[in-house]
Backbone as CSV, one residue per row, in Angstrom:
resi,resn,N_x,N_y,N_z,CA_x,CA_y,CA_z,C_x,C_y,C_z
1,LEU,21.671,7.009,-50.801,22.037,6.483,-49.487,22.837,7.548,-48.747
2,ARG,22.406,7.828,-47.501,23.072,8.842,-46.687,23.889,8.157,-45.599
3,VAL,25.125,8.550,-45.453,25.969,8.007,-44.400,25.665,8.764,-43.110
4,LEU,25.380,8.027,-42.055,25.072,8.633,-40.764,26.293,8.596,-39.867
5,SER,26.464,9.648,-39.098,27.602,9.680,-38.189,27.216,10.355,-36.882
6,PRO,27.931,10.060,-35.794,27.616,10.674,-34.504,27.728,12.195,-34.519
7,GLY,28.571,12.749,-35.373,28.748,14.192,-35.426,27.678,14.916,-36.227
8,ASP,26.862,14.186,-36.956,25.822,14.780,-37.793,24.603,15.098,-36.941
9,PRO,24.197,16.381,-36.832,23.049,16.725,-35.986,21.733,16.116,-36.468
10,LYS,21.677,15.651,-37.708,20.461,15.023,-38.218,20.377,13.543,-37.843
11,THR,21.474,12.986,-37.342,21.493,11.586,-36.930,20.830,11.447,-35.568
12,GLU,19.781,10.649,-35.487,19.099,10.428,-34.222,19.542,9.120,-33.574
13,PHE,19.830,8.113,-34.372,20.215,6.816,-33.846,21.322,6.228,-34.705
14,LEU,22.227,5.542,-34.066,23.221,4.733,-34.762,23.047,3.310,-34.260
15,ILE,22.957,2.380,-35.176,22.777,0.983,-34.798,24.001,0.216,-35.284
16,PHE,24.598,-0.546,-34.361,25.735,-1.353,-34.742,25.743,-2.627,-33.918
17,LYS,26.388,-3.643,-34.435,26.436,-4.937,-33.770,27.564,-4.942,-32.744
18,LEU,27.243,-5.424,-31.536,28.232,-5.519,-30.478,28.963,-6.857,-30.560
19,SER,30.229,-6.812,-30.190,30.995,-8.055,-30.106,30.604,-8.783,-28.831
20,ALA,31.023,-10.029,-28.719,30.704,-10.812,-27.522,31.284,-10.160,-26.267
21,SER,32.481,-9.609,-26.356,33.089,-8.965,-25.180,32.357,-7.664,-24.829
22,GLN,31.883,-6.936,-25.824,31.115,-5.712,-25.555,29.785,-6.040,-24.880
23,ILE,29.162,-7.115,-25.316,27.901,-7.547,-24.706,28.143,-7.953,-23.253
24,ALA,29.219,-8.677,-22.998,29.542,-9.099,-21.631,29.791,-7.877,-20.737
25,LYS,30.523,-6.885,-21.243,30.778,-5.664,-20.467,29.478,-4.917,-20.193
26,ARG,28.610,-4.839,-21.184,27.326,-4.159,-21.008,26.484,-4.868,-19.958
27,ASN,26.446,-6.193,-20.023,25.656,-6.960,-19.057,26.212,-6.826,-17.640
28,LEU,27.529,-6.788,-17.496,28.149,-6.594,-16.195,27.792,-5.216,-15.643
29,LEU,27.856,-4.203,-16.490,27.501,-2.850,-16.076,26.039,-2.778,-15.645
30,ARG,25.148,-3.431,-16.374,23.733,-3.462,-16.001,23.534,-4.111,-14.628
31,GLU,24.248,-5.194,-14.367,24.143,-5.862,-13.073,24.643,-4.955,-11.955
32,GLN,25.745,-4.257,-12.210,26.275,-3.342,-11.206,25.304,-2.201,-10.937
33,MET,24.652,-1.726,-11.978,23.703,-0.621,-11.833,22.489,-1.040,-11.009
34,LYS,22.071,-2.290,-11.122,20.937,-2.786,-10.347,21.237,-2.774,-8.856
35,GLU,22.503,-2.910,-8.517,22.903,-2.981,-7.120,23.086,-1.596,-6.504
36,THR,23.109,-0.559,-7.310,23.327,0.782,-6.783,22.034,1.575,-6.827
37,ARG,21.934,2.536,-5.954,20.766,3.406,-5.888,20.868,4.412,-7.032
38,PRO,19.759,4.704,-7.715,19.799,5.697,-8.789,20.226,7.063,-8.250
39,SER,20.821,7.865,-9.112,21.261,9.186,-8.674,20.056,10.099,-8.446
40,GLU,20.253,11.062,-7.561,19.172,11.982,-7.231,18.943,12.989,-8.353
41,SER,17.709,13.494,-8.418,17.368,14.528,-9.393,17.895,15.874,-8.905
42,ASP,17.802,16.869,-9.751,18.208,18.228,-9.390,17.039,19.054,-8.863
43,TYR,15.856,18.457,-8.750,14.648,19.233,-8.484,14.198,19.243,-7.025
44,PHE,14.707,18.332,-6.241,14.328,18.237,-4.840,15.588,18.033,-4.012
45,THR,15.461,18.203,-2.714,16.563,17.937,-1.802,16.067,16.944,-0.752
46,THR,16.762,15.823,-0.643,16.382,14.803,0.321,16.354,15.412,1.722
47,GLY,15.256,15.168,2.425,15.094,15.668,3.780,14.323,16.976,3.871
48,ASP,14.222,17.702,2.776,13.472,18.966,2.794,11.967,18.704,2.823
49,PRO,11.194,19.635,3.367,9.736,19.503,3.298,9.290,19.560,1.835
50,PHE,8.317,18.736,1.504,7.760,18.745,0.155,6.692,19.826,0.081
51,ASN,6.748,20.648,-0.941,5.766,21.707,-1.152,4.572,21.094,-1.898
52,PHE,3.566,20.669,-1.145,2.424,19.961,-1.726,1.622,20.852,-2.668
53,PHE,0.967,20.234,-3.607,0.086,20.887,-4.567,-1.324,20.361,-4.355
54,THR,-2.296,21.010,-4.976,-3.679,20.550,-4.957,-4.074,20.232,-6.389
55,ALA,-4.628,19.043,-6.610,-5.031,18.638,-7.958,-6.072,17.535,-7.878
56,LYS,-6.779,17.335,-8.993,-7.756,16.245,-9.111,-7.256,15.256,-10.150
57,ASP,-7.536,13.967,-9.878,-7.172,12.957,-10.862,-8.284,12.812,-11.903
58,LEU,-8.080,11.924,-12.852,-9.049,11.730,-13.929,-10.413,11.266,-13.433
59,ASN,-10.459,10.704,-12.224,-11.729,10.239,-11.656,-12.363,11.260,-10.720
60,GLY,-11.773,12.447,-10.622,-12.332,13.496,-9.777,-11.889,13.456,-8.327
61,ASN,-10.976,12.546,-7.974,-10.450,12.489,-6.608,-9.504,13.657,-6.384
62,LYS,-9.679,14.365,-5.284,-8.864,15.537,-4.982,-7.699,15.149,-4.075
63,PHE,-6.513,15.667,-4.396,-5.310,15.410,-3.608,-4.710,16.745,-3.184
64,ASN,-4.392,16.837,-1.888,-3.773,18.043,-1.344,-2.991,17.657,-0.090
65,LYS,-2.344,18.635,0.500,-1.517,18.369,1.682,-2.334,17.739,2.803
66,ALA,-3.533,18.241,3.013,-4.360,17.762,4.132,-4.672,16.274,4.030
67,ASN,-4.972,15.777,2.815,-5.327,14.353,2.722,-4.143,13.453,2.359
68,LEU,-2.950,14.042,2.190,-1.769,13.228,1.889,-0.819,13.106,3.083
69,MET,-0.885,14.058,4.018,-0.010,13.975,5.192,-0.326,12.692,5.971
70,GLY,0.710,12.079,6.506,0.545,10.830,7.238,0.636,9.608,6.339
71,LYS,0.835,9.832,5.041,0.950,8.728,4.085,2.272,8.836,3.334
72,VAL,2.723,7.715,2.825,3.853,7.736,1.901,3.266,8.086,0.541
73,VAL,3.825,9.105,-0.107,3.311,9.551,-1.397,4.417,9.402,-2.434
74,ILE,4.099,8.713,-3.504,5.030,8.552,-4.618,4.457,9.347,-5.779
75,VAL,5.239,10.293,-6.287,4.781,11.146,-7.385,5.687,10.914,-8.586
76,SER,5.069,10.649,-9.721,5.788,10.499,-10.978,5.376,11.626,-11.905
77,PHE,6.348,12.367,-12.421,6.107,13.422,-13.401,6.447,12.830,-14.766
78,TRP,5.498,12.898,-15.712,5.670,12.209,-16.989,4.801,12.851,-18.057
79,PHE,4.932,12.366,-19.299,4.024,12.737,-20.381,3.946,11.606,-21.394
80,ILE,2.866,11.589,-22.129,2.543,10.479,-23.037,3.636,10.175,-24.050
81,ASN,4.207,11.195,-24.679,5.179,10.980,-25.756,6.613,10.886,-25.261
82,CYS,6.785,10.483,-24.031,8.111,10.314,-23.426,8.446,8.818,-23.400
83,PRO,9.318,8.340,-24.299,9.627,6.907,-24.312,10.132,6.360,-22.981
84,PRO,11.052,7.037,-22.270,11.475,6.492,-20.977,10.323,6.437,-19.965
85,CYS,9.426,7.412,-20.024,8.269,7.406,-19.123,7.413,6.174,-19.385
86,ASN,7.172,5.900,-20.647,6.349,4.744,-21.015,7.034,3.434,-20.657
87,ARG,8.361,3.412,-20.752,9.105,2.208,-20.433,8.992,1.856,-18.942
88,GLU,8.889,2.879,-18.071,8.841,2.583,-16.645,7.430,2.295,-16.121
89,ILE,6.405,2.568,-16.907,5.026,2.382,-16.438,4.766,0.954,-15.935
90,PRO,5.178,-0.105,-16.638,4.920,-1.454,-16.096,5.552,-1.666,-14.721
91,GLU,6.745,-1.115,-14.503,7.395,-1.248,-13.201,6.634,-0.457,-12.140
92,LEU,6.142,0.717,-12.502,5.359,1.518,-11.562,4.056,0.812,-11.222
93,ASN,3.442,0.179,-12.215,2.217,-0.585,-11.959,2.483,-1.738,-10.992
94,GLU,3.658,-2.345,-11.075,4.022,-3.420,-10.144,4.106,-2.891,-8.716
95,LEU,4.609,-1.673,-8.551,4.657,-1.062,-7.214,3.256,-0.876,-6.654
96,VAL,2.355,-0.386,-7.488,0.972,-0.195,-7.044,0.389,-1.535,-6.607
97,LYS,0.634,-2.550,-7.396,0.118,-3.885,-7.070,0.691,-4.381,-5.740
98,GLU,1.970,-4.123,-5.505,2.631,-4.559,-4.274,2.011,-3.901,-3.030
99,TYR,1.532,-2.671,-3.189,0.975,-1.928,-2.056,-0.538,-1.735,-2.141
100,GLU,-1.221,-2.520,-2.967,-2.644,-2.316,-3.197,-3.501,-2.417,-1.941
101,ASN,-3.051,-3.139,-0.933,-3.823,-3.279,0.299,-3.357,-2.334,1.407
102,ASN,-2.496,-1.403,1.067,-1.975,-0.465,2.044,-2.523,0.932,1.751
103,ASN,-3.479,1.382,2.540,-4.091,2.700,2.327,-3.193,3.853,2.728
104,ASN,-2.027,3.526,3.280,-1.097,4.573,3.691,-0.039,4.874,2.639
105,VAL,-0.226,4.336,1.434,0.672,4.615,0.316,-0.181,5.111,-0.845
106,VAL,0.191,6.273,-1.390,-0.567,6.891,-2.481,0.362,7.094,-3.673
107,PHE,-0.108,6.710,-4.847,0.662,6.834,-6.077,0.005,7.873,-6.987
108,LEU,0.729,8.956,-7.285,0.216,10.027,-8.131,1.100,10.172,-9.365
109,ALA,0.482,10.343,-10.518,1.211,10.575,-11.758,0.796,11.931,-12.306
110,VAL,1.698,12.888,-12.217,1.435,14.231,-12.734,1.792,14.216,-14.218
111,ALA,0.761,14.247,-15.053,0.954,14.185,-16.503,0.900,15.588,-17.100
112,LEU,1.749,15.840,-18.064,1.724,17.134,-18.744,0.575,17.220,-19.733
113,ASP,-0.015,16.089,-20.068,-1.006,15.991,-21.133,-2.417,16.366,-20.666
114,SER,-3.255,16.659,-21.657,-4.650,17.015,-21.375,-5.448,15.785,-20.955
115,GLU,-6.572,16.030,-20.344,-7.456,14.949,-19.905,-7.884,14.072,-21.078
116,ASN,-8.270,14.675,-22.187,-8.711,13.895,-23.351,-7.597,13.026,-23.913
117,ASP,-6.391,13.601,-24.040,-5.266,12.816,-24.550,-4.937,11.652,-23.619
118,LEU,-5.011,11.903,-22.321,-4.719,10.846,-21.353,-5.757,9.731,-21.413
119,LYS,-7.022,10.096,-21.516,-8.070,9.074,-21.593,-7.880,8.196,-22.827
120,TYR,-7.506,8.795,-23.952,-7.237,8.031,-25.167,-6.039,7.102,-24.959
121,PHE,-4.961,7.632,-24.379,-3.752,6.849,-24.106,-4.057,5.675,-23.177
122,LEU,-4.839,5.931,-22.137,-5.115,4.906,-21.130,-6.065,3.811,-21.618
123,LYS,-6.748,4.047,-22.727,-7.573,2.983,-23.325,-6.688,1.847,-23.823
124,LYS,-5.471,2.191,-24.241,-4.561,1.198,-24.804,-3.413,0.844,-23.870
125,ASN,-3.189,1.672,-22.851,-2.048,1.497,-21.956,-2.512,1.606,-20.507
126,SER,-2.240,0.592,-19.742,-2.628,0.606,-18.332,-1.588,1.354,-17.509
127,PHE,-2.045,2.324,-16.740,-1.194,3.021,-15.780,-2.050,3.182,-14.535
128,THR,-1.724,2.441,-13.480,-2.617,2.314,-12.336,-2.398,3.360,-11.241
129,TYR,-1.555,4.331,-11.475,-1.424,5.469,-10.548,-2.692,6.320,-10.654
130,HIS,-2.892,7.233,-9.700,-3.912,8.272,-9.854,-3.325,9.262,-10.849
131,ILE,-3.957,9.402,-12.008,-3.419,10.245,-13.072,-3.959,11.670,-12.925
132,LEU,-3.048,12.622,-12.774,-3.407,14.028,-12.638,-3.120,14.715,-13.969
133,PRO,-4.160,15.123,-14.712,-3.955,15.700,-16.042,-3.492,17.154,-15.989
134,SER,-2.986,17.619,-17.127,-2.611,19.034,-17.325,-1.714,19.536,-16.201
135,GLY,-0.667,18.784,-15.919,0.201,19.086,-14.788,1.419,19.931,-15.088
136,ARG,1.425,20.642,-16.218,2.592,21.478,-16.545,2.892,22.501,-15.456
137,ASP,1.845,23.118,-14.921,2.053,24.112,-13.863,2.655,23.472,-12.619
138,ILE,2.202,22.284,-12.306,2.743,21.592,-11.128,4.215,21.266,-11.366
139,ALA,4.540,20.700,-12.524,5.930,20.348,-12.831,6.821,21.594,-12.838
140,SER,6.331,22.680,-13.412,7.154,23.895,-13.474,7.338,24.508,-12.094
141,ARG,6.414,24.272,-11.195,6.533,24.745,-9.810,7.818,24.221,-9.157
142,TYR,8.220,23.016,-9.546,9.436,22.405,-9.019,10.624,22.559,-9.972
143,GLY,10.402,23.223,-11.103,11.477,23.415,-12.074,11.799,22.169,-12.874
144,ILE,10.879,21.213,-12.924,11.143,19.932,-13.593,11.109,20.111,-15.109
145,HIS,12.157,19.641,-15.758,12.212,19.636,-17.223,12.886,18.372,-17.754
146,SER,13.026,17.379,-16.886,13.579,16.089,-17.281,12.582,15.017,-16.842
147,TYR,12.254,14.127,-17.774,11.204,13.145,-17.507,11.688,11.748,-17.842
148,PRO,11.203,10.765,-17.106,10.358,10.884,-15.923,11.167,11.381,-14.722
149,THR,10.487,12.042,-13.820,11.051,12.410,-12.519,10.132,11.822,-11.463
150,ASN,10.719,11.169,-10.488,9.945,10.525,-9.430,10.428,11.022,-8.078
151,VAL,9.479,11.194,-7.166,9.809,11.640,-5.814,8.978,10.836,-4.819
152,VAL,9.619,10.447,-3.726,8.940,9.735,-2.641,8.906,10.674,-1.445
153,ILE,7.712,10.846,-0.895,7.500,11.749,0.228,7.112,10.921,1.446
154,SER,7.774,11.181,2.554,7.521,10.432,3.789,6.214,10.887,4.434
155,PRO,5.690,10.092,5.371,4.430,10.464,6.029,4.469,11.829,6.732
156,ASP,5.658,12.273,7.118,5.756,13.585,7.764,5.927,14.725,6.745
157,GLY,5.806,14.400,5.446,5.820,15.423,4.408,7.188,15.858,3.927
158,HIS,8.208,15.029,4.136,9.554,15.367,3.685,9.970,14.488,2.504
159,VAL,10.820,15.044,1.663,11.345,14.313,0.507,12.272,13.219,1.027
160,LYS,11.935,11.993,0.693,12.713,10.838,1.135,13.660,10.363,0.038
161,PHE,13.216,10.439,-1.211,13.995,9.984,-2.357,13.487,10.676,-3.605
162,HIS,14.377,10.920,-4.566,13.966,11.539,-5.835,14.994,11.192,-6.912
163,THR,14.504,11.016,-8.119,15.372,10.683,-9.233,14.738,11.144,-10.535
164,SER,15.564,11.348,-11.551,15.079,11.692,-12.892,15.686,10.724,-13.902
165,GLY,14.919,10.472,-14.953,15.383,9.570,-15.995,14.997,8.138,-15.717
166,TYR,15.322,7.287,-16.664,15.004,5.873,-16.556,16.246,5.095,-16.944
167,SER,16.599,4.114,-16.127,17.743,3.279,-16.472,17.369,1.820,-16.291
168,VAL,17.976,1.019,-17.101,17.708,-0.416,-17.048,18.673,-1.075,-16.105
């Protein structure tokens, strides 16, 4: 039996039971967090022009500045083996559903994974964004190294909102 501790670099998780007061404090903090806007990422600047990329999704649809200008564009940078990325997918799918009848909103998911890996993943997991495979070059173009990272681009092509990470 090995004793695990926070200072041990081999320790990945510590599990312990919370007291009733700790649970109440955690729940209060979660409620407060829901009321506040998530913090901005380090990869974009709100109000700056977005440097558009050109890419094709898994269905062969091409996306570039010319066909995205004039629309609200939501871009999610993610990868298959990212637990926080996978945790937010159902919420992202709800957004797509909310705007399904609005052709002026486009949802793009820049995946770091290959087309084959994504197709296998999507057989078991629904992600209703336009999935752009092999997006490492696109992500590195913006210096992104924290996932998920999401950015909202206004119809005039400027960064409206951006955040990294996932919080409950």
